[in-house]
PDB file of C-alpha atoms and ligand atoms in Angstrom:
ATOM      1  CA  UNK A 169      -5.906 119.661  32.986  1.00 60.00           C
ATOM      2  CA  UNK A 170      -6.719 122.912  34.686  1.00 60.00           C
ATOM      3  CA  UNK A 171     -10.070 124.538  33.899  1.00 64.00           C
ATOM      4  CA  UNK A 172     -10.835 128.540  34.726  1.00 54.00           C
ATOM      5  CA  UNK A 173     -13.261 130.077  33.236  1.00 50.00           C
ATOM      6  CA  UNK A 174     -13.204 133.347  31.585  1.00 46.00           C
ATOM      7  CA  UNK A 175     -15.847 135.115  32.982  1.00 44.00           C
ATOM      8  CA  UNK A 176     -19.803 133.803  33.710  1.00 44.00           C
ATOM      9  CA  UNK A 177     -23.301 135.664  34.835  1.00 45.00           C
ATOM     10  CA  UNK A 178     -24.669 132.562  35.882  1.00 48.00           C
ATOM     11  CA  UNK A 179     -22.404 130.159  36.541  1.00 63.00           C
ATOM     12  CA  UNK A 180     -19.432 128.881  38.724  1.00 70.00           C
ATOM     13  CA  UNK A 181     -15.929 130.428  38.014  1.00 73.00           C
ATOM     14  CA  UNK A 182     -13.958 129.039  40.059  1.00 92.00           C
ATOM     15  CA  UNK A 183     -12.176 125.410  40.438  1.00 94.00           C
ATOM     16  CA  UNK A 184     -10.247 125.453  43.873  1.00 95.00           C
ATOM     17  CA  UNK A 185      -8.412 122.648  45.803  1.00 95.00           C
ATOM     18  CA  UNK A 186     -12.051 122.414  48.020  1.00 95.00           C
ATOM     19  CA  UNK A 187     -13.855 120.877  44.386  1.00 96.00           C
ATOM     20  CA  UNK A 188     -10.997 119.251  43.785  1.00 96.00           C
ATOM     21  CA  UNK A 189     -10.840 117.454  47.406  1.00 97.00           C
ATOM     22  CA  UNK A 190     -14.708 116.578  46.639  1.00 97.00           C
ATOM     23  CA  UNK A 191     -13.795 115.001  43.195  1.00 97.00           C
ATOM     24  CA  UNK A 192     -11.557 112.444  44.545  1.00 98.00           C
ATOM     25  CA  UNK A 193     -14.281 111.721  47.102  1.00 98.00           C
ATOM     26  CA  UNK A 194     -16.658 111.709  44.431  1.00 98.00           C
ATOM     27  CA  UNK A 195     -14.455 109.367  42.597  1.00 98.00           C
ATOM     28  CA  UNK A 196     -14.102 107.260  45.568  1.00 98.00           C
ATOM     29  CA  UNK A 197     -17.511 106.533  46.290  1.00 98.00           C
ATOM     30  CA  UNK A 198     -17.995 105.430  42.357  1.00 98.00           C
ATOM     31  CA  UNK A 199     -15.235 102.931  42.959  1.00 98.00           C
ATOM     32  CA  UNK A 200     -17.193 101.764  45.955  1.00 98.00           C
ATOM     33  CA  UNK A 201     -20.175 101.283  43.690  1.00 97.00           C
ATOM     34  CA  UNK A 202     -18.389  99.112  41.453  1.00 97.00           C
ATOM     35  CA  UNK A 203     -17.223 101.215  38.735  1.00 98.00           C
ATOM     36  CA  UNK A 204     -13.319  99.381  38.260  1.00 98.00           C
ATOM     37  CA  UNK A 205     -12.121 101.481  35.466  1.00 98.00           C
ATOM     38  CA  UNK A 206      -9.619 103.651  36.511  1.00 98.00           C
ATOM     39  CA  UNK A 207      -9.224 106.015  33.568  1.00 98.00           C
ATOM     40  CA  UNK A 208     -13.250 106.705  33.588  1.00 98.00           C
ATOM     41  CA  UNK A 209     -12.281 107.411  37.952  1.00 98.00           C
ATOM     42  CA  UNK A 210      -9.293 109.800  37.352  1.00 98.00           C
ATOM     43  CA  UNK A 211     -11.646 111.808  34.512  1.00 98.00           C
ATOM     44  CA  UNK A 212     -14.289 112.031  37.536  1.00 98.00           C
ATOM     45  CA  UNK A 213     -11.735 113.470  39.657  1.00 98.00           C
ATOM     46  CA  UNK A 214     -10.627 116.014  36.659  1.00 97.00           C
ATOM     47  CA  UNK A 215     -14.001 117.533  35.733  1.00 98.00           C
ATOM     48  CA  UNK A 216     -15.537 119.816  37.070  1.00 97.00           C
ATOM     49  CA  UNK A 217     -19.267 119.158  37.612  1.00 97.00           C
ATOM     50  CA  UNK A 218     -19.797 122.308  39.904  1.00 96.00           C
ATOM     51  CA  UNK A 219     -19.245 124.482  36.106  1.00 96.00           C
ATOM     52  CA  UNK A 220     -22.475 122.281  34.988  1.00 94.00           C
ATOM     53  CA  UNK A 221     -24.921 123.752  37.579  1.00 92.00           C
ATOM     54  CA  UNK A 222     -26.221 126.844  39.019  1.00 87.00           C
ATOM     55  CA  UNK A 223     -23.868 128.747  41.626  1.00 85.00           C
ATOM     56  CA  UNK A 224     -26.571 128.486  44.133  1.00 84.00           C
ATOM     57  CA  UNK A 225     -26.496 124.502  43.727  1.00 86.00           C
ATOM     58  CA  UNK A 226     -22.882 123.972  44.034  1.00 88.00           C
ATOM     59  CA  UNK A 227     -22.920 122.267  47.164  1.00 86.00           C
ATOM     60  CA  UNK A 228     -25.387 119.543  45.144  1.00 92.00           C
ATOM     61  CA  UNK A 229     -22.737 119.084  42.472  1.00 96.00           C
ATOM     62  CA  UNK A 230     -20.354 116.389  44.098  1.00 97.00           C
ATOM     63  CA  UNK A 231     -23.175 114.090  45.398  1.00 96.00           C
ATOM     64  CA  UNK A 232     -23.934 110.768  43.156  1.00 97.00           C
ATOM     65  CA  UNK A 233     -27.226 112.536  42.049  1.00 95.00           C
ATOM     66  CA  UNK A 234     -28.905 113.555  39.333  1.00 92.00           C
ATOM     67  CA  UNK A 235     -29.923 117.211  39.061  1.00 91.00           C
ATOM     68  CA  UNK A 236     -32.292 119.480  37.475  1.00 88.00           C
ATOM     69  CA  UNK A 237     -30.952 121.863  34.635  1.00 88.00           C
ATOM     70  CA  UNK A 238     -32.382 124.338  32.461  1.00 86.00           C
ATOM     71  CA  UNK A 239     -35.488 123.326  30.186  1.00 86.00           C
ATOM     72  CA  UNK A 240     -36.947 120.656  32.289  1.00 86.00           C
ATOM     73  CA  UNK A 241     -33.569 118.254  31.748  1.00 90.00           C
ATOM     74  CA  UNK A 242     -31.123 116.475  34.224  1.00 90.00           C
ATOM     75  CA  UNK A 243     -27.345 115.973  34.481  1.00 93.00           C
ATOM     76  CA  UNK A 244     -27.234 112.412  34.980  1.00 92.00           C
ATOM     77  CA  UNK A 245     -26.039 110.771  38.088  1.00 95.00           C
ATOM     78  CA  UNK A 246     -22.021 110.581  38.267  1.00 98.00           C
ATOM     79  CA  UNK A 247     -23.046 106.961  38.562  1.00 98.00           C
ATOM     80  CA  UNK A 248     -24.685 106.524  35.343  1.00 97.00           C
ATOM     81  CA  UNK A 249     -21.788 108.659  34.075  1.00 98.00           C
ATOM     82  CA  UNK A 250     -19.600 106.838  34.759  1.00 98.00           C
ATOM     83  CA  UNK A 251     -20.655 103.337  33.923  1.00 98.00           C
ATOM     84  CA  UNK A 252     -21.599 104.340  30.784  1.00 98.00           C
ATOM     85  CA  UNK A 253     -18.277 105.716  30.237  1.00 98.00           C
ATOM     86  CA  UNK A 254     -16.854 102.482  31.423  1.00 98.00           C
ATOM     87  CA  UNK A 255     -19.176 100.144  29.434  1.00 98.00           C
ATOM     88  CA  UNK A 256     -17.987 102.767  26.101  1.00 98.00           C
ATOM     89  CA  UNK A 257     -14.482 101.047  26.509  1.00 98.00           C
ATOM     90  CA  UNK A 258     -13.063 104.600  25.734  1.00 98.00           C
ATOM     91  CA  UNK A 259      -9.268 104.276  23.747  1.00 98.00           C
ATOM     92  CA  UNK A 260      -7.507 107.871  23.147  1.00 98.00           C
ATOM     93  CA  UNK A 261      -8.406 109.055  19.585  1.00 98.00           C
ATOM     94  CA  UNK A 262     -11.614 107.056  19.373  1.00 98.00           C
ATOM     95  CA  UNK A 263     -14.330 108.866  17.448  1.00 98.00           C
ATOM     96  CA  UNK A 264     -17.280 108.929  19.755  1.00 98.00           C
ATOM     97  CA  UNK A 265     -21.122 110.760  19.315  1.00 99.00           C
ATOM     98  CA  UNK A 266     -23.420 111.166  22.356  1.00 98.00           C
ATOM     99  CA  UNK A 267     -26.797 111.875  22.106  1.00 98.00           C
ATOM    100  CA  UNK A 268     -28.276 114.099  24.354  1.00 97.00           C
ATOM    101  CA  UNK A 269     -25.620 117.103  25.456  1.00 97.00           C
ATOM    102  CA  UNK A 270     -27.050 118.148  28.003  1.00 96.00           C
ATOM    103  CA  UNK A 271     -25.421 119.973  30.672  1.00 95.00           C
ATOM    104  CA  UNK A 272     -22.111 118.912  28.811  1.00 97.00           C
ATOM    105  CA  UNK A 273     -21.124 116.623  31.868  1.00 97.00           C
ATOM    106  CA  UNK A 274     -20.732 113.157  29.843  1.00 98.00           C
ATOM    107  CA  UNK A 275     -18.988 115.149  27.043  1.00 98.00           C
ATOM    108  CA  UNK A 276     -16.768 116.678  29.039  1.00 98.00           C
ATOM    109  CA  UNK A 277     -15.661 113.197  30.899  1.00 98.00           C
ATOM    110  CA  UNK A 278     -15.312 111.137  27.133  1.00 98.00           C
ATOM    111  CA  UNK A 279     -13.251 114.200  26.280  1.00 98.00           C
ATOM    112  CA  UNK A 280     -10.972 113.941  29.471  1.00 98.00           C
ATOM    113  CA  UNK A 281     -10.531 110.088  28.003  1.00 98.00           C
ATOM    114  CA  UNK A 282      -9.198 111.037  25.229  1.00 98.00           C
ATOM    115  CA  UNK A 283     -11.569 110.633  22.585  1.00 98.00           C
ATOM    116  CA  UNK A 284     -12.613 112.968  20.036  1.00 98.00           C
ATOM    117  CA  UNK A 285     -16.744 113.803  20.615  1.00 98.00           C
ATOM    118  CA  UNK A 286     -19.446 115.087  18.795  1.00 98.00           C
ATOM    119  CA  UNK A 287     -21.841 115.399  20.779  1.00 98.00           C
ATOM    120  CA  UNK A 288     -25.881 116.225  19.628  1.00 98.00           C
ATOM    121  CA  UNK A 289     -28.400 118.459  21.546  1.00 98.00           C
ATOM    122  CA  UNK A 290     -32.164 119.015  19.913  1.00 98.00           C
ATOM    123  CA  UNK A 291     -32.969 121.881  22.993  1.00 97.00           C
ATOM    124  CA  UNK A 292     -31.637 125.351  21.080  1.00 97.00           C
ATOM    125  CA  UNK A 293     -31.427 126.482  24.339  1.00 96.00           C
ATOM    126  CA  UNK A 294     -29.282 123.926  26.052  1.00 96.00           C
ATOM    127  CA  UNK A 295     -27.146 123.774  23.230  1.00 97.00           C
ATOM    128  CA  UNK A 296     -26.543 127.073  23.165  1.00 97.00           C
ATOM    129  CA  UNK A 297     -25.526 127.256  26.905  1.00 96.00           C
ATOM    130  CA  UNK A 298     -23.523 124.224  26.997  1.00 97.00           C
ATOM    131  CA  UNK A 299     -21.605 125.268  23.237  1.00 96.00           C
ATOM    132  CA  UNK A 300     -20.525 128.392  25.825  1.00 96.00           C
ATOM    133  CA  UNK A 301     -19.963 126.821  28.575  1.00 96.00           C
ATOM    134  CA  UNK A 302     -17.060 124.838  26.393  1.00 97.00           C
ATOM    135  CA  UNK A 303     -15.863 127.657  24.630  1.00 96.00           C
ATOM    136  CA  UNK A 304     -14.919 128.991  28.594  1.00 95.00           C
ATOM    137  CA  UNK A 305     -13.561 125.431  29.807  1.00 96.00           C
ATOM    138  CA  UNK A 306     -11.376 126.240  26.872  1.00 96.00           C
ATOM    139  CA  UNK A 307     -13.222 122.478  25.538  1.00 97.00           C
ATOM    140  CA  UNK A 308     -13.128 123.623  21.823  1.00 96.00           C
ATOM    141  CA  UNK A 309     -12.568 120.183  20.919  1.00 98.00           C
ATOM    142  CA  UNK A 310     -15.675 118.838  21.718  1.00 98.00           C
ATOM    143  CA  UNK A 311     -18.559 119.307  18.712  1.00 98.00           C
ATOM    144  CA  UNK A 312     -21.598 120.278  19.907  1.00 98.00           C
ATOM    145  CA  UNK A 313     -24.573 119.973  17.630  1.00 98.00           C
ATOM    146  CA  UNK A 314     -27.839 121.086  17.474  1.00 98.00           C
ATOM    147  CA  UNK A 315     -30.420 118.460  15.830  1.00 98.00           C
ATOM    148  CA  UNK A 316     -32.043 115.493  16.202  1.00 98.00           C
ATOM    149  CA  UNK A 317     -30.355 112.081  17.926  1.00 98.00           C
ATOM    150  CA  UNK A 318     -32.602 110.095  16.071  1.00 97.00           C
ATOM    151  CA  UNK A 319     -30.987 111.145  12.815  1.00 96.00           C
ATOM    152  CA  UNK A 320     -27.227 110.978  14.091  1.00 97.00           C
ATOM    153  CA  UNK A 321     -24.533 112.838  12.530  1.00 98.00           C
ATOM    154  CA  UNK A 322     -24.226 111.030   8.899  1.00 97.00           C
ATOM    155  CA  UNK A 323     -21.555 114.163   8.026  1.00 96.00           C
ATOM    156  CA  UNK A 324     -18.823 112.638  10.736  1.00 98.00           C
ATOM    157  CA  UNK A 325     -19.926 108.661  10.757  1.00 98.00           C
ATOM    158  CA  UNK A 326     -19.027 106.346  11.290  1.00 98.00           C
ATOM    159  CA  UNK A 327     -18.060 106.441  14.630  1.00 98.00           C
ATOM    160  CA  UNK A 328     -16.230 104.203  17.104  1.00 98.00           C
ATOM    161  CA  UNK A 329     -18.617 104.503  20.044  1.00 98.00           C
ATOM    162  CA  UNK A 330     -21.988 106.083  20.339  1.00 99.00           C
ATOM    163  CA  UNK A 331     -23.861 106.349  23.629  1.00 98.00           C
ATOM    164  CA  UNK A 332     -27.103 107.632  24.151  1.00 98.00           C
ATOM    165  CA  UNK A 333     -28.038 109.429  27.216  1.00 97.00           C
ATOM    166  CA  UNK A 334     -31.936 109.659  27.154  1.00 97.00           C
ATOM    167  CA  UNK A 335     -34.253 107.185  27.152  1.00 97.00           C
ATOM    168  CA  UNK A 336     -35.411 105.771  23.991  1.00 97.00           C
ATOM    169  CA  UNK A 337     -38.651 103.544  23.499  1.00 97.00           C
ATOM    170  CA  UNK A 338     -37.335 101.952  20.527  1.00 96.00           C
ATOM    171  CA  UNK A 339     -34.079 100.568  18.761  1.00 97.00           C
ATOM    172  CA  UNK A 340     -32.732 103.489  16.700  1.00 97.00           C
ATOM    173  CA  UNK A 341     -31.596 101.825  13.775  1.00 96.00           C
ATOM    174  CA  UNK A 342     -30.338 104.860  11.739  1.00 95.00           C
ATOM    175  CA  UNK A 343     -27.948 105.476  14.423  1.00 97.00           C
ATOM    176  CA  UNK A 344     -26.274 101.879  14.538  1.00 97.00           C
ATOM    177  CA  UNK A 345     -25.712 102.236  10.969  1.00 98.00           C
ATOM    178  CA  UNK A 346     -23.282 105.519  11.915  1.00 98.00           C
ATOM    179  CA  UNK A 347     -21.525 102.710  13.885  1.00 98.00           C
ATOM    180  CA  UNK A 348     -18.004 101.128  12.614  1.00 98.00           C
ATOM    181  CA  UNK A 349     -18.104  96.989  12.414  1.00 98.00           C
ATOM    182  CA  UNK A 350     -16.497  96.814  15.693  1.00 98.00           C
ATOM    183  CA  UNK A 351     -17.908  99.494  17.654  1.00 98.00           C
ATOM    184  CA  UNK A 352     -20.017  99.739  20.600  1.00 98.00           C
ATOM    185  CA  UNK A 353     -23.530 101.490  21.309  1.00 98.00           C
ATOM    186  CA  UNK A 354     -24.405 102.102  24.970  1.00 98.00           C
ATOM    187  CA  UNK A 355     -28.124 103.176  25.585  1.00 98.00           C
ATOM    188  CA  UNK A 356     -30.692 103.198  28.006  1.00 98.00           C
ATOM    189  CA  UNK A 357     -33.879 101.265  26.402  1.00 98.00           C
ATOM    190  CA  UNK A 358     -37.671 101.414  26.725  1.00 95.00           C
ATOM    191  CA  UNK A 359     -40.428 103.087  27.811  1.00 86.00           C
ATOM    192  CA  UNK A 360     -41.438 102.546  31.425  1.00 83.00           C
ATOM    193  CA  UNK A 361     -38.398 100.177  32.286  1.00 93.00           C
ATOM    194  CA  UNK A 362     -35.671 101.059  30.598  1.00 97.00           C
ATOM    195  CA  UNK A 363     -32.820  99.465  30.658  1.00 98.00           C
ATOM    196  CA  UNK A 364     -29.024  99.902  30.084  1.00 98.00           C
ATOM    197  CA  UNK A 365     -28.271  98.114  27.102  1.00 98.00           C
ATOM    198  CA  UNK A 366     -24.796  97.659  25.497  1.00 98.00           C
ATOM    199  CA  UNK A 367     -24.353  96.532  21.711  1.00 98.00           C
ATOM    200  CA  UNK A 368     -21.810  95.225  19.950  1.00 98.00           C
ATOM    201  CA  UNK A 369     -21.756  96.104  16.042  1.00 98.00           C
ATOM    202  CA  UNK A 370     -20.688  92.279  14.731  1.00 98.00           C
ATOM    203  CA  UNK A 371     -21.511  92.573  10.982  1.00 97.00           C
ATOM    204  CA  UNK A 372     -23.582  95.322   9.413  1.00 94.00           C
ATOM    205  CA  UNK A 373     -26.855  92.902   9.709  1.00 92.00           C
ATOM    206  CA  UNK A 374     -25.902  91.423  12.812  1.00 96.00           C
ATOM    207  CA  UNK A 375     -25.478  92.762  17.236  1.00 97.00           C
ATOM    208  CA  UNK A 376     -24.600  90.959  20.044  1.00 98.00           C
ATOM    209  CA  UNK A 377     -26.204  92.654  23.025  1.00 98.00           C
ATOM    210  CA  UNK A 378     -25.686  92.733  27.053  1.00 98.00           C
ATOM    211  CA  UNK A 379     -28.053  94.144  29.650  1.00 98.00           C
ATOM    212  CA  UNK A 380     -26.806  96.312  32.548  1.00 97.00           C
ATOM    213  CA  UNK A 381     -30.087  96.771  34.448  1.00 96.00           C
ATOM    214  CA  UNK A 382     -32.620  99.617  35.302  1.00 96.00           C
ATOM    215  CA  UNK A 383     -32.421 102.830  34.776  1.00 95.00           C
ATOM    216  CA  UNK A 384     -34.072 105.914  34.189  1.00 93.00           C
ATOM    217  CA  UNK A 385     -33.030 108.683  31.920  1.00 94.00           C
ATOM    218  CA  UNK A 386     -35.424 111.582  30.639  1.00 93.00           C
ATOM    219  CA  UNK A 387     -37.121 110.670  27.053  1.00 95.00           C
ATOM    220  CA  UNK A 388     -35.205 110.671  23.594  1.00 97.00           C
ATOM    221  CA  UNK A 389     -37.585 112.759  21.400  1.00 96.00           C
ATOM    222  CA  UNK A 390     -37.670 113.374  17.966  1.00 95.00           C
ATOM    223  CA  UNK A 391     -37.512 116.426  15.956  1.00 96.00           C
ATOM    224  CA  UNK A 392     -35.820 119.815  17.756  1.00 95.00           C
ATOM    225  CA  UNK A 393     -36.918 122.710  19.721  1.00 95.00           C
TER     226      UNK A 393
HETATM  227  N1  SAH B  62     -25.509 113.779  28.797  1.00 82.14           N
HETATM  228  C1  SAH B  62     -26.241 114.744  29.578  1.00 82.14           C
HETATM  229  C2  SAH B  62     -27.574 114.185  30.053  1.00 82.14           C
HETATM  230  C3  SAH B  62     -28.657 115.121  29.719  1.00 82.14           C
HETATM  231  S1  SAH B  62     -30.309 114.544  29.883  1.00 82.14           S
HETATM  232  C4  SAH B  62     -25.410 115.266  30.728  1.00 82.14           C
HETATM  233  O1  SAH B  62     -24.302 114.762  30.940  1.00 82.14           O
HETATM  234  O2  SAH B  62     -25.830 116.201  31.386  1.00 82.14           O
HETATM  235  C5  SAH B  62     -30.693 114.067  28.217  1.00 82.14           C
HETATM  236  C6  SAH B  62     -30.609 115.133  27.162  1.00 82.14           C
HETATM  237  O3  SAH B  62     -31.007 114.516  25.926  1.00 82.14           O
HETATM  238  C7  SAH B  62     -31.547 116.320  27.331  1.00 82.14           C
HETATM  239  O4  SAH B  62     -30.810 117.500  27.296  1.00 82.14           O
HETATM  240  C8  SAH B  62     -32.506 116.216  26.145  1.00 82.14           C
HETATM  241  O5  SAH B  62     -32.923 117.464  25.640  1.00 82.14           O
HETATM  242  C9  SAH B  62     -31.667 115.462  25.136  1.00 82.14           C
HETATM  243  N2  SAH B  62     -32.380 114.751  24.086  1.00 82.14           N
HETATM  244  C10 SAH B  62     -33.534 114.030  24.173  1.00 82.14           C
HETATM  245  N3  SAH B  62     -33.883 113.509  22.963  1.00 82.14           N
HETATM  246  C11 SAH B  62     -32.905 113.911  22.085  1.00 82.14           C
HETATM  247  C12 SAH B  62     -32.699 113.729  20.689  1.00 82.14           C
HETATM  248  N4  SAH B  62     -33.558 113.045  19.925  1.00 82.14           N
HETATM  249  N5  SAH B  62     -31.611 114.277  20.124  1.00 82.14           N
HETATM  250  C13 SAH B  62     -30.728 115.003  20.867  1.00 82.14           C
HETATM  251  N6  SAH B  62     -30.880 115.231  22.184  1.00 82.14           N
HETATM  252  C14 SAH B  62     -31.955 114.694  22.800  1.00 82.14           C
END
């Protein structure tokens, strides 16, 4: 894949053999970490994170940390990226929904897998930016949404995989039911603790479930803005 974008005020434009270098150390360091799936690695190495944040933070943008973006959100850790990508079990041509767009990061990376995402944002103002910033990565593949997570995206269930990428306080029940029998749900649960939770859709009444430890994630709120 080669990315360029068109033009940008704010952004990055340019994706030079320098990123590139600091992908594959990126990726490198994620293996070190324990993340052993080497499809999620090589999309690590592809995207390009630096596009997702402010020119002046480039230098931040190949470090395994979280960062500040526009209206008071982050672009999660690489980490967390990543081992929710890995935990999503990604096959080319699956049918996955995030919630939570974001800077686009996580959407970008399930794209680079090969699935096809829909992805939901319920900040106009993010999903405004990140719809762009897609439309220049030439990523017109990826649906970006504006709405409420909570609600999912009844229009284009059921999906394969959905994974949720802020913190939510309860068990969103309306979105498991966009889930195929089969499919997988990865979210980050609860209100002080949360932790990364991955379901399995058994039946349509019943889940098995695995934990994956702490983590912290901004709040899934209802309702848009
Ligand atoms: N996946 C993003 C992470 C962004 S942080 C990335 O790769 O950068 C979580 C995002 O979830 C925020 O942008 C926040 O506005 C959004 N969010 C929180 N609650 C939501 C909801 N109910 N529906 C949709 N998006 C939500």
């Amino acid at each position: 894949m080669h990315f360029k974008q068109k033009s940008s005020d704010a952004g990055n434009t340019v994706d030079n053999y320098r990123h590139r270098g600091l992908r594959v150390k990126l990726a490198n360091e994620l293996r070190r970490k324990g993340i052993h799936d080497e499809k999620v690695l090589r999309a690590i190495s592809i995207i390009p994170r630096h596009f997702m944040l402010d020119k002046a933070f480039e230098e931040w943008a190949y470090k395994d940390m979280a960062f500040p973006i526009e209206a008071n959100q982050t672009i999660s850790m690489p980490y967390t990226v990543a081992l929710q990508s890995q935990l999503l079990e990604v096959k080319r041509g699956e049918k996955i929904l995030e919630i939570g767009t974001g800077s686009g990061y996580q959407a970008a990376i399930l794209h680079a897998l090969g699935a096809k995402v829909y992805t939901i944002e319920r900040q106009r103002l993010l999903f405004e930016r990140t719809n762009k910033l897609f439309e220049m990565m030439n990523l017109h593949a990826i649906r970006v949404l504006y709405g409420d997570g909570f609600t999912g995206a009844a229009r284009f269930a059921p999906f394969d995989k959905i994974v949720v990428t802020a913190g939510s306080a309860t068990f969103p029940d309306n979105l498991f039911d966009q889930l195929k029998i089969g499919g997988i749900m990865v979210i980050p649960l609860g209100r002080q603790d949360q932790k990364m939770m991955r379901y399995f859709k058994i039946t349509d009444k019943s889940k098995r479930l695995e934990d994956y430890g702490s983590c912290a994630f901004v709040p899934m709120l209802a309702g848009k803005v």
